[in-house]
Amino acid sequence: MIAAVLTIVMAAEAVVRETVNAGVDVGAILAFLRDVVTIISLAGGLFFVLAGTVGVIRLPDFYTRLHAAGMTDTLGAELILFALMLQSDNWQVIAKLLLVAFFLFVTSPTATHAVAHAAYKAGERPKLGRWRAPSLEDDT
Amino acid sequence: MGDLMPYIMLAATLFLIVAMAMMLTRLIGGPTLYDRLLAVNSFGTKTVLFLCVFCFIIDRPDGIDIALLYALMNFIATIAVLKFFNYRALTVDLGHLPGADDENLS
């Protein structure tokens, strides 16, 4: 097992040394990979944000709108902030973006939960088909 | 591809502006108070993202501090508005309210 891992590591090292000796610019390849990952992450985050917005506009009911907005906003924000973190070359900027991502990750689901709980306590009823909404008297 | 990156960021800000404008329609025409609160909260999240991306475009990362402040303020504003419309006052002690069911709030 250890011998296999050592063999793989030595082979990878040999490949890297060979490419560097052959005149290939490894830094350019890494920068290209960073840009590709940035674009993929940014596009994914924008897709999630737009999907949540369309869901908030199109869905028929308050709770379904909450469901559309609550999750996609969190994931989309994290993906976009991750893309920005990859693009920044200053560690202070990366630390600030990490703080923004952490606070959004904590506060966005909490706010969603608070809004849902307040609406439920205020008597907002979901639109259901065959199923009935659980009554307030059952859980209090 | 490094030269292309500001334009990609610009496209991202345009997407975010479109999403914010679409969220404004729900904010204006939402049937209930909670729809509007949800729209405000989501609008605030998109504003934070817009600020972060915009600071990268103009290459001045100081604005990320403002984005951080806005994220915290957005959450506190949502909770405060919820509490106000629930109890019609902001100075209510939630722990000792006779009607508040503490075990359900946790």
mmCIF file of N, CA and C in Angstrom, chain A residues 32 34-36 38-39 42 46 49-50 52-59 61-62 65-66 69-70 73-74 76-78 80-81 83-85 87-90 93 96-97 99-100 103-104 106-108 110-115 117-119 121-122 124 139-140, chain B residues 1-5 8-9 11-13 15-16 18-23 25-26 30-39 41-46 48-49 52-54 56 61-65 67-68 71-72 74-75 78-79 82 86 101 103-106:
data_model
loop_
_atom_site.group_PDB
_atom_site.id
_atom_site.type_symbol
_atom_site.label_atom_id
_atom_site.label_comp_id
_atom_site.label_asym_id
_atom_site.label_seq_id
_atom_site.Cartn_x
_atom_site.Cartn_y
_atom_site.Cartn_z
ATOM 1 N N PHE A 32 -4.757 29.218 -15.728
ATOM 2 C CA PHE A 32 -5.879 28.862 -16.603
ATOM 3 C C PHE A 32 -6.885 27.999 -15.861
ATOM 4 N N ARG A 34 -7.385 27.935 -12.667
ATOM 5 C CA ARG A 34 -8.060 28.780 -11.676
ATOM 6 C C ARG A 34 -9.184 29.581 -12.327
ATOM 7 N N ASP A 35 -8.913 30.100 -13.523
ATOM 8 C CA ASP A 35 -9.957 30.868 -14.205
ATOM 9 C C ASP A 35 -11.127 29.973 -14.596
ATOM 10 N N VAL A 36 -10.818 28.745 -15.023
ATOM 11 C CA VAL A 36 -11.901 27.842 -15.429
ATOM 12 C C VAL A 36 -12.784 27.499 -14.232
ATOM 13 N N THR A 38 -13.127 29.285 -11.574
ATOM 14 C CA THR A 38 -13.854 30.509 -11.212
ATOM 15 C C THR A 38 -15.103 30.688 -12.056
ATOM 16 N N ILE A 39 -14.944 30.485 -13.374
ATOM 17 C CA ILE A 39 -16.089 30.696 -14.267
ATOM 18 C C ILE A 39 -17.179 29.669 -13.973
ATOM 19 N N LEU A 42 -18.856 30.636 -10.646
ATOM 20 C CA LEU A 42 -19.662 31.858 -10.801
ATOM 21 C C LEU A 42 -20.941 31.569 -11.574
ATOM 22 N N LEU A 46 -24.709 31.998 -10.112
ATOM 23 C CA LEU A 46 -25.693 32.860 -10.759
ATOM 24 C C LEU A 46 -26.922 32.060 -11.171
ATOM 25 N N VAL A 49 -28.986 31.598 -8.003
ATOM 26 C CA VAL A 49 -29.640 32.843 -7.581
ATOM 27 C C VAL A 49 -30.824 33.164 -8.487
ATOM 28 N N LEU A 50 -30.607 33.025 -9.816
ATOM 29 C CA LEU A 50 -31.695 33.323 -10.742
ATOM 30 C C LEU A 50 -32.834 32.313 -10.601
ATOM 31 N N GLY A 52 -33.721 30.760 -7.875
ATOM 32 C CA GLY A 52 -34.482 31.112 -6.680
ATOM 33 C C GLY A 52 -35.385 32.303 -6.914
ATOM 34 N N THR A 53 -34.885 33.287 -7.690
ATOM 35 C CA THR A 53 -35.707 34.466 -7.969
ATOM 36 C C THR A 53 -36.927 34.109 -8.808
ATOM 37 N N VAL A 54 -36.703 33.287 -9.838
ATOM 38 C CA VAL A 54 -37.832 32.869 -10.673
ATOM 39 C C VAL A 54 -38.831 32.055 -9.846
ATOM 40 N N GLY A 55 -38.299 31.231 -8.927
ATOM 41 C CA GLY A 55 -39.198 30.474 -8.063
ATOM 42 C C GLY A 55 -40.014 31.379 -7.166
ATOM 43 N N VAL A 56 -39.387 32.422 -6.630
ATOM 44 C CA VAL A 56 -40.133 33.349 -5.765
ATOM 45 C C VAL A 56 -41.229 34.050 -6.566
ATOM 46 N N ILE A 57 -40.973 34.329 -7.818
ATOM 47 C CA ILE A 57 -42.007 35.009 -8.604
ATOM 48 C C ILE A 57 -43.110 34.032 -9.019
ATOM 49 N N ARG A 58 -42.736 32.832 -9.409
ATOM 50 C CA ARG A 58 -43.679 31.962 -10.094
ATOM 51 C C ARG A 58 -44.492 31.071 -9.167
ATOM 52 N N LEU A 59 -43.973 30.706 -8.012
ATOM 53 C CA LEU A 59 -44.639 29.671 -7.216
ATOM 54 C C LEU A 59 -45.902 30.225 -6.557
ATOM 55 N N ASP A 61 -47.504 29.931 -3.614
ATOM 56 C CA ASP A 61 -47.834 29.881 -2.206
ATOM 57 C C ASP A 61 -46.676 30.487 -1.422
ATOM 58 N N PHE A 62 -46.961 31.013 -0.236
ATOM 59 C CA PHE A 62 -45.870 31.622 0.525
ATOM 60 C C PHE A 62 -44.804 30.605 0.913
ATOM 61 N N ARG A 65 -42.666 29.597 -1.978
ATOM 62 C CA ARG A 65 -41.724 30.683 -2.313
ATOM 63 C C ARG A 65 -40.555 30.707 -1.340
ATOM 64 N N LEU A 66 -40.874 30.509 -0.063
ATOM 65 C CA LEU A 66 -39.824 30.463 0.957
ATOM 66 C C LEU A 66 -38.857 29.318 0.680
ATOM 67 N N ALA A 69 -36.589 30.335 -2.219
ATOM 68 C CA ALA A 69 -35.600 31.381 -1.981
ATOM 69 C C ALA A 69 -34.575 30.970 -0.937
ATOM 70 N N GLY A 70 -35.018 30.243 0.093
ATOM 71 C CA GLY A 70 -34.152 30.008 1.237
ATOM 72 C C GLY A 70 -32.906 29.225 0.918
ATOM 73 N N ASP A 73 -30.571 30.763 -2.314
ATOM 74 C CA ASP A 73 -29.800 31.947 -1.976
ATOM 75 C C ASP A 73 -28.527 31.581 -1.234
ATOM 76 N N THR A 74 -28.643 30.651 -0.291
ATOM 77 C CA THR A 74 -27.461 30.262 0.470
ATOM 78 C C THR A 74 -26.403 29.639 -0.435
ATOM 79 N N GLY A 76 -26.135 29.684 -3.757
ATOM 80 C CA GLY A 76 -25.646 30.582 -4.795
ATOM 81 C C GLY A 76 -24.661 31.600 -4.255
ATOM 82 N N ALA A 77 -24.959 32.125 -3.070
ATOM 83 C CA ALA A 77 -24.050 33.103 -2.475
ATOM 84 C C ALA A 77 -22.706 32.466 -2.162
ATOM 85 N N GLU A 78 -22.737 31.242 -1.608
ATOM 86 C CA GLU A 78 -21.462 30.594 -1.295
ATOM 87 C C GLU A 78 -20.649 30.344 -2.561
ATOM 88 N N ILE A 80 -20.727 32.020 -5.468
ATOM 89 C CA ILE A 80 -20.206 33.272 -6.029
ATOM 90 C C ILE A 80 -19.045 33.789 -5.189
ATOM 91 N N LEU A 81 -19.185 33.693 -3.847
ATOM 92 C CA LEU A 81 -18.095 34.165 -2.986
ATOM 93 C C LEU A 81 -16.861 33.282 -3.134
ATOM 94 N N ALA A 83 -15.963 31.832 -5.937
ATOM 95 C CA ALA A 83 -15.336 32.280 -7.183
ATOM 96 C C ALA A 83 -14.524 33.547 -6.955
ATOM 97 N N LEU A 84 -15.071 34.481 -6.167
ATOM 98 C CA LEU A 84 -14.326 35.715 -5.889
ATOM 99 C C LEU A 84 -13.069 35.435 -5.076
ATOM 100 N N MET A 85 -13.173 34.476 -4.134
ATOM 101 C CA MET A 85 -11.992 34.116 -3.340
ATOM 102 C C MET A 85 -10.886 33.560 -4.221
ATOM 103 N N GLN A 87 -10.287 34.431 -7.225
ATOM 104 C CA GLN A 87 -9.730 35.474 -8.062
ATOM 105 C C GLN A 87 -8.894 36.479 -7.290
ATOM 106 N N SER A 88 -9.033 36.529 -5.972
ATOM 107 C CA SER A 88 -8.313 37.551 -5.222
ATOM 108 C C SER A 88 -6.913 37.066 -4.871
ATOM 109 N N ASP A 89 -5.954 37.982 -4.903
ATOM 110 C CA ASP A 89 -4.569 37.626 -4.620
ATOM 111 C C ASP A 89 -4.077 38.218 -3.306
ATOM 112 N N ASN A 90 -5.004 38.786 -2.522
ATOM 113 C CA ASN A 90 -4.623 39.417 -1.268
ATOM 114 C C ASN A 90 -5.264 38.630 -0.122
ATOM 115 N N VAL A 93 -8.297 40.262 1.625
ATOM 116 C CA VAL A 93 -9.549 40.177 0.862
ATOM 117 C C VAL A 93 -10.161 38.783 1.020
ATOM 118 N N LYS A 96 -11.790 38.576 4.394
ATOM 119 C CA LYS A 96 -13.071 39.293 4.442
ATOM 120 C C LYS A 96 -14.152 38.524 3.706
ATOM 121 N N LEU A 97 -13.790 37.949 2.551
ATOM 122 C CA LEU A 97 -14.790 37.179 1.800
ATOM 123 C C LEU A 97 -15.216 35.935 2.572
ATOM 124 N N LEU A 99 -15.344 35.783 5.808
ATOM 125 C CA LEU A 99 -16.274 36.265 6.836
ATOM 126 C C LEU A 99 -17.669 36.494 6.263
ATOM 127 N N VAL A 100 -17.716 37.128 5.076
ATOM 128 C CA VAL A 100 -19.022 37.350 4.447
ATOM 129 C C VAL A 100 -19.721 36.024 4.194
ATOM 130 N N PHE A 103 -21.010 34.527 7.515
ATOM 131 C CA PHE A 103 -22.200 35.187 8.065
ATOM 132 C C PHE A 103 -23.424 34.900 7.211
ATOM 133 N N LEU A 104 -23.245 34.886 5.877
ATOM 134 C CA LEU A 104 -24.394 34.549 5.035
ATOM 135 C C LEU A 104 -24.836 33.115 5.283
ATOM 136 N N VAL A 106 -24.639 31.472 8.001
ATOM 137 C CA VAL A 106 -25.333 31.338 9.284
ATOM 138 C C VAL A 106 -26.674 32.066 9.259
ATOM 139 N N THR A 107 -26.680 33.316 8.766
ATOM 140 C CA THR A 107 -27.871 34.140 8.942
ATOM 141 C C THR A 107 -28.968 33.860 7.927
ATOM 142 N N SER A 108 -28.626 33.400 6.728
ATOM 143 C CA SER A 108 -29.671 33.231 5.713
ATOM 144 C C SER A 108 -30.664 32.118 6.079
ATOM 145 N N THR A 110 -31.238 31.076 9.085
ATOM 146 C CA THR A 110 -31.905 31.511 10.318
ATOM 147 C C THR A 110 -33.038 32.478 10.018
ATOM 148 N N ALA A 111 -32.791 33.424 9.103
ATOM 149 C CA ALA A 111 -33.845 34.365 8.739
ATOM 150 C C ALA A 111 -35.000 33.650 8.047
ATOM 151 N N THR A 112 -34.666 32.679 7.203
ATOM 152 C CA THR A 112 -35.721 31.909 6.539
ATOM 153 C C THR A 112 -36.577 31.169 7.551
ATOM 154 N N HIS A 113 -35.917 30.561 8.529
ATOM 155 C CA HIS A 113 -36.650 29.852 9.566
ATOM 156 C C HIS A 113 -37.518 30.795 10.383
ATOM 157 N N ALA A 114 -36.982 31.988 10.680
ATOM 158 C CA ALA A 114 -37.755 32.944 11.486
ATOM 159 C C ALA A 114 -38.987 33.418 10.731
ATOM 160 N N VAL A 115 -38.824 33.700 9.429
ATOM 161 C CA VAL A 115 -39.967 34.145 8.637
ATOM 162 C C VAL A 115 -41.011 33.041 8.549
ATOM 163 N N HIS A 117 -41.509 30.567 10.651
ATOM 164 C CA HIS A 117 -42.145 30.353 11.950
ATOM 165 C C HIS A 117 -43.151 31.455 12.260
ATOM 166 N N ALA A 118 -42.783 32.706 11.950
ATOM 167 C CA ALA A 118 -43.697 33.819 12.223
ATOM 168 C C ALA A 118 -44.954 33.706 11.368
ATOM 169 N N ALA A 119 -44.773 33.317 10.093
ATOM 170 C CA ALA A 119 -45.944 33.161 9.230
ATOM 171 C C ALA A 119 -46.845 32.038 9.722
ATOM 172 N N LYS A 121 -47.098 30.947 12.843
ATOM 173 C CA LYS A 121 -47.760 31.369 14.063
ATOM 174 C C LYS A 121 -48.853 32.394 13.784
ATOM 175 N N ALA A 122 -48.699 33.175 12.727
ATOM 176 C CA ALA A 122 -49.703 34.180 12.403
ATOM 177 C C ALA A 122 -50.892 33.583 11.667
ATOM 178 N N GLU A 124 -50.819 31.822 8.692
ATOM 179 C CA GLU A 124 -50.700 31.699 7.242
ATOM 180 C C GLU A 124 -50.788 30.226 6.864
ATOM 181 N N ASP A 139 -50.048 21.382 17.830
ATOM 182 C CA ASP A 139 -48.667 21.407 18.320
ATOM 183 C C ASP A 139 -48.478 22.375 19.487
ATOM 184 N N THR A 140 -49.567 23.025 19.906
ATOM 185 C CA THR A 140 -49.384 23.913 21.055
ATOM 186 C C THR A 140 -50.007 23.297 22.295
ATOM 187 N N MET B 1 -6.987 34.372 -20.735
ATOM 188 C CA MET B 1 -8.307 34.385 -20.102
ATOM 189 C C MET B 1 -8.322 35.403 -18.969
ATOM 190 N N GLY B 2 -7.129 35.834 -18.528
ATOM 191 C CA GLY B 2 -7.108 36.815 -17.456
ATOM 192 C C GLY B 2 -7.671 38.160 -17.872
ATOM 193 N N ASP B 3 -7.536 38.484 -19.169
ATOM 194 C CA ASP B 3 -8.102 39.750 -19.639
ATOM 195 C C ASP B 3 -9.615 39.687 -19.704
ATOM 196 N N LEU B 4 -10.135 38.474 -19.814
ATOM 197 C CA LEU B 4 -11.576 38.302 -19.979
ATOM 198 C C LEU B 4 -12.319 38.433 -18.657
ATOM 199 N N MET B 5 -11.565 38.307 -17.543
ATOM 200 C CA MET B 5 -12.254 38.153 -16.255
ATOM 201 C C MET B 5 -13.074 39.377 -15.829
ATOM 202 N N ILE B 8 -16.436 39.089 -17.439
ATOM 203 C CA ILE B 8 -17.264 38.038 -16.826
ATOM 204 C C ILE B 8 -17.876 38.535 -15.521
ATOM 205 N N MET B 9 -17.059 39.286 -14.751
ATOM 206 C CA MET B 9 -17.591 39.869 -13.513
ATOM 207 C C MET B 9 -18.691 40.883 -13.819
ATOM 208 N N ALA B 11 -20.715 40.791 -16.398
ATOM 209 C CA ALA B 11 -21.910 40.011 -16.727
ATOM 210 C C ALA B 11 -22.577 39.480 -15.463
ATOM 211 N N ALA B 12 -21.752 39.103 -14.474
ATOM 212 C CA ALA B 12 -22.317 38.602 -13.204
ATOM 213 C C ALA B 12 -23.088 39.702 -12.494
ATOM 214 N N THR B 13 -22.545 40.933 -12.504
ATOM 215 C CA THR B 13 -23.291 42.023 -11.865
ATOM 216 C C THR B 13 -24.593 42.311 -12.604
ATOM 217 N N PHE B 15 -26.402 40.096 -14.222
ATOM 218 C CA PHE B 15 -27.316 39.032 -13.817
ATOM 219 C C PHE B 15 -27.907 39.325 -12.441
ATOM 220 N N LEU B 16 -27.040 39.791 -11.534
ATOM 221 C CA LEU B 16 -27.523 40.062 -10.174
ATOM 222 C C LEU B 16 -28.506 41.211 -10.164
ATOM 223 N N VAL B 18 -30.517 41.987 -12.622
ATOM 224 C CA VAL B 18 -31.769 41.453 -13.160
ATOM 225 C C VAL B 18 -32.520 40.669 -12.078
ATOM 226 N N ALA B 19 -31.761 39.867 -11.302
ATOM 227 C CA ALA B 19 -32.406 39.100 -10.236
ATOM 228 C C ALA B 19 -33.001 40.024 -9.174
ATOM 229 N N MET B 20 -32.290 41.118 -8.853
ATOM 230 C CA MET B 20 -32.815 42.053 -7.853
ATOM 231 C C MET B 20 -34.070 42.741 -8.370
ATOM 232 N N ALA B 21 -34.086 43.092 -9.659
ATOM 233 C CA ALA B 21 -35.274 43.743 -10.219
ATOM 234 C C ALA B 21 -36.461 42.794 -10.212
ATOM 235 N N MET B 22 -36.191 41.497 -10.494
ATOM 236 C CA MET B 22 -37.287 40.533 -10.455
ATOM 237 C C MET B 22 -37.800 40.349 -9.034
ATOM 238 N N MET B 23 -36.866 40.418 -8.066
ATOM 239 C CA MET B 23 -37.301 40.266 -6.674
ATOM 240 C C MET B 23 -38.113 41.484 -6.224
ATOM 241 N N THR B 25 -40.415 42.937 -7.910
ATOM 242 C CA THR B 25 -41.826 42.743 -8.256
ATOM 243 C C THR B 25 -42.548 41.973 -7.153
ATOM 244 N N ARG B 26 -41.876 40.987 -6.584
ATOM 245 C CA ARG B 26 -42.493 40.262 -5.463
ATOM 246 C C ARG B 26 -42.589 41.166 -4.242
ATOM 247 N N GLY B 30 -46.334 41.546 -3.393
ATOM 248 C CA GLY B 30 -46.548 40.371 -2.555
ATOM 249 C C GLY B 30 -47.866 40.443 -1.807
ATOM 250 N N PRO B 31 -48.639 39.371 -1.799
ATOM 251 C CA PRO B 31 -49.956 39.476 -1.171
ATOM 252 C C PRO B 31 -49.883 39.639 0.344
ATOM 253 N N THR B 32 -48.942 39.014 0.995
ATOM 254 C CA THR B 32 -48.889 39.093 2.447
ATOM 255 C C THR B 32 -47.618 39.795 2.895
ATOM 256 N N LEU B 33 -47.605 40.110 4.195
ATOM 257 C CA LEU B 33 -46.417 40.741 4.790
ATOM 258 C C LEU B 33 -45.204 39.827 4.696
ATOM 259 N N TYR B 34 -45.424 38.519 4.841
ATOM 260 C CA TYR B 34 -44.292 37.593 4.898
ATOM 261 C C TYR B 34 -43.657 37.412 3.534
ATOM 262 N N ASP B 35 -44.469 37.532 2.475
ATOM 263 C CA ASP B 35 -43.887 37.536 1.131
ATOM 264 C C ASP B 35 -42.938 38.709 0.967
ATOM 265 N N ARG B 36 -43.372 39.862 1.471
ATOM 266 C CA ARG B 36 -42.523 41.053 1.333
ATOM 267 C C ARG B 36 -41.252 40.908 2.158
ATOM 268 N N LEU B 37 -41.387 40.327 3.349
ATOM 269 C CA LEU B 37 -40.188 40.139 4.180
ATOM 270 C C LEU B 37 -39.210 39.182 3.510
ATOM 271 N N LEU B 38 -39.746 38.121 2.924
ATOM 272 C CA LEU B 38 -38.898 37.171 2.211
ATOM 273 C C LEU B 38 -38.192 37.853 1.046
ATOM 274 N N ALA B 39 -38.939 38.713 0.326
ATOM 275 C CA ALA B 39 -38.337 39.420 -0.805
ATOM 276 C C ALA B 39 -37.247 40.375 -0.335
ATOM 277 N N ASN B 41 -35.412 40.082 2.376
ATOM 278 C CA ASN B 41 -34.256 39.298 2.820
ATOM 279 C C ASN B 41 -33.435 38.798 1.638
ATOM 280 N N SER B 42 -34.125 38.291 0.617
ATOM 281 C CA SER B 42 -33.427 37.788 -0.562
ATOM 282 C C SER B 42 -32.763 38.943 -1.331
ATOM 283 N N PHE B 43 -33.436 40.079 -1.372
ATOM 284 C CA PHE B 43 -32.860 41.260 -2.009
ATOM 285 C C PHE B 43 -31.574 41.692 -1.304
ATOM 286 N N GLY B 44 -31.583 41.611 0.017
ATOM 287 C CA GLY B 44 -30.386 41.966 0.766
ATOM 288 C C GLY B 44 -29.234 41.030 0.485
ATOM 289 N N THR B 45 -29.509 39.737 0.388
ATOM 290 C CA THR B 45 -28.449 38.781 0.052
ATOM 291 C C THR B 45 -27.858 39.082 -1.317
ATOM 292 N N LYS B 46 -28.742 39.381 -2.275
ATOM 293 C CA LYS B 46 -28.255 39.706 -3.621
ATOM 294 C C LYS B 46 -27.473 41.012 -3.606
ATOM 295 N N VAL B 48 -25.557 42.048 -1.163
ATOM 296 C CA VAL B 48 -24.229 41.712 -0.650
ATOM 297 C C VAL B 48 -23.367 41.121 -1.761
ATOM 298 N N LEU B 49 -23.939 40.205 -2.534
ATOM 299 C CA LEU B 49 -23.173 39.606 -3.633
ATOM 300 C C LEU B 49 -22.805 40.654 -4.677
ATOM 301 N N CYS B 52 -19.877 42.709 -3.468
ATOM 302 C CA CYS B 52 -18.610 41.978 -3.542
ATOM 303 C C CYS B 52 -18.089 41.930 -4.975
ATOM 304 N N VAL B 53 -18.963 41.581 -5.930
ATOM 305 C CA VAL B 53 -18.511 41.468 -7.321
ATOM 306 C C VAL B 53 -18.120 42.837 -7.871
ATOM 307 N N PHE B 54 -18.883 43.862 -7.485
ATOM 308 C CA PHE B 54 -18.597 45.207 -7.989
ATOM 309 C C PHE B 54 -17.257 45.716 -7.476
ATOM 310 N N PHE B 56 -14.730 43.904 -6.965
ATOM 311 C CA PHE B 56 -13.693 43.269 -7.761
ATOM 312 C C PHE B 56 -13.559 43.929 -9.121
ATOM 313 N N PRO B 61 -10.954 46.628 -3.060
ATOM 314 C CA PRO B 61 -11.592 45.621 -2.188
ATOM 315 C C PRO B 61 -12.089 46.177 -0.858
ATOM 316 N N ASP B 62 -12.040 47.502 -0.666
ATOM 317 C CA ASP B 62 -12.513 48.057 0.607
ATOM 318 C C ASP B 62 -14.011 47.873 0.776
ATOM 319 N N GLY B 63 -14.719 47.798 -0.349
ATOM 320 C CA GLY B 63 -16.177 47.711 -0.263
ATOM 321 C C GLY B 63 -16.682 46.405 0.301
ATOM 322 N N ILE B 64 -15.796 45.416 0.427
ATOM 323 C CA ILE B 64 -16.235 44.142 0.999
ATOM 324 C C ILE B 64 -16.592 44.327 2.473
ATOM 325 N N ASP B 65 -15.966 45.311 3.126
ATOM 326 C CA ASP B 65 -16.366 45.644 4.498
ATOM 327 C C ASP B 65 -17.821 46.082 4.542
ATOM 328 N N ALA B 67 -20.085 45.257 2.401
ATOM 329 C CA ALA B 67 -20.909 44.077 2.138
ATOM 330 C C ALA B 67 -21.102 43.258 3.408
ATOM 331 N N LEU B 68 -20.012 43.131 4.184
ATOM 332 C CA LEU B 68 -20.094 42.400 5.455
ATOM 333 C C LEU B 68 -21.071 43.068 6.405
ATOM 334 N N ALA B 71 -24.620 42.478 5.249
ATOM 335 C CA ALA B 71 -25.135 41.134 5.520
ATOM 336 C C ALA B 71 -25.656 41.038 6.953
ATOM 337 N N LEU B 72 -24.883 41.575 7.904
ATOM 338 C CA LEU B 72 -25.317 41.513 9.311
ATOM 339 C C LEU B 72 -26.553 42.373 9.540
ATOM 340 N N ASN B 74 -28.837 43.234 7.426
ATOM 341 C CA ASN B 74 -29.995 42.649 6.755
ATOM 342 C C ASN B 74 -30.667 41.617 7.654
ATOM 343 N N PHE B 75 -29.868 40.782 8.276
ATOM 344 C CA PHE B 75 -30.412 39.757 9.169
ATOM 345 C C PHE B 75 -31.105 40.396 10.373
ATOM 346 N N THR B 78 -34.404 41.979 9.404
ATOM 347 C CA THR B 78 -35.469 40.987 9.204
ATOM 348 C C THR B 78 -36.056 40.536 10.537
ATOM 349 N N ILE B 79 -35.168 40.226 11.489
ATOM 350 C CA ILE B 79 -35.645 39.751 12.784
ATOM 351 C C ILE B 79 -36.423 40.844 13.509
ATOM 352 N N LEU B 82 -39.875 41.286 11.948
ATOM 353 C CA LEU B 82 -40.723 40.151 12.349
ATOM 354 C C LEU B 82 -41.218 40.334 13.767
ATOM 355 N N ASN B 86 -45.076 40.948 15.022
ATOM 356 C CA ASN B 86 -45.670 39.913 15.863
ATOM 357 C C ASN B 86 -46.233 40.495 17.155
ATOM 358 N N ASP B 101 -44.740 30.877 23.579
ATOM 359 C CA ASP B 101 -44.417 29.494 23.919
ATOM 360 C C ASP B 101 -42.937 29.285 23.650
ATOM 361 N N GLU B 103 -40.834 26.892 24.240
ATOM 362 C CA GLU B 103 -40.291 25.632 23.726
ATOM 363 C C GLU B 103 -40.483 25.519 22.226
ATOM 364 N N ASN B 104 -41.468 26.251 21.689
ATOM 365 C CA ASN B 104 -41.657 26.198 20.249
ATOM 366 C C ASN B 104 -40.776 27.187 19.507
ATOM 367 N N LEU B 105 -40.293 28.189 20.222
ATOM 368 C CA LEU B 105 -39.434 29.169 19.557
ATOM 369 C C LEU B 105 -38.025 28.649 19.380
ATOM 370 N N SER B 106 -37.639 27.677 20.174
ATOM 371 C CA SER B 106 -36.261 27.193 20.107
ATOM 372 C C SER B 106 -36.080 26.205 18.957
#
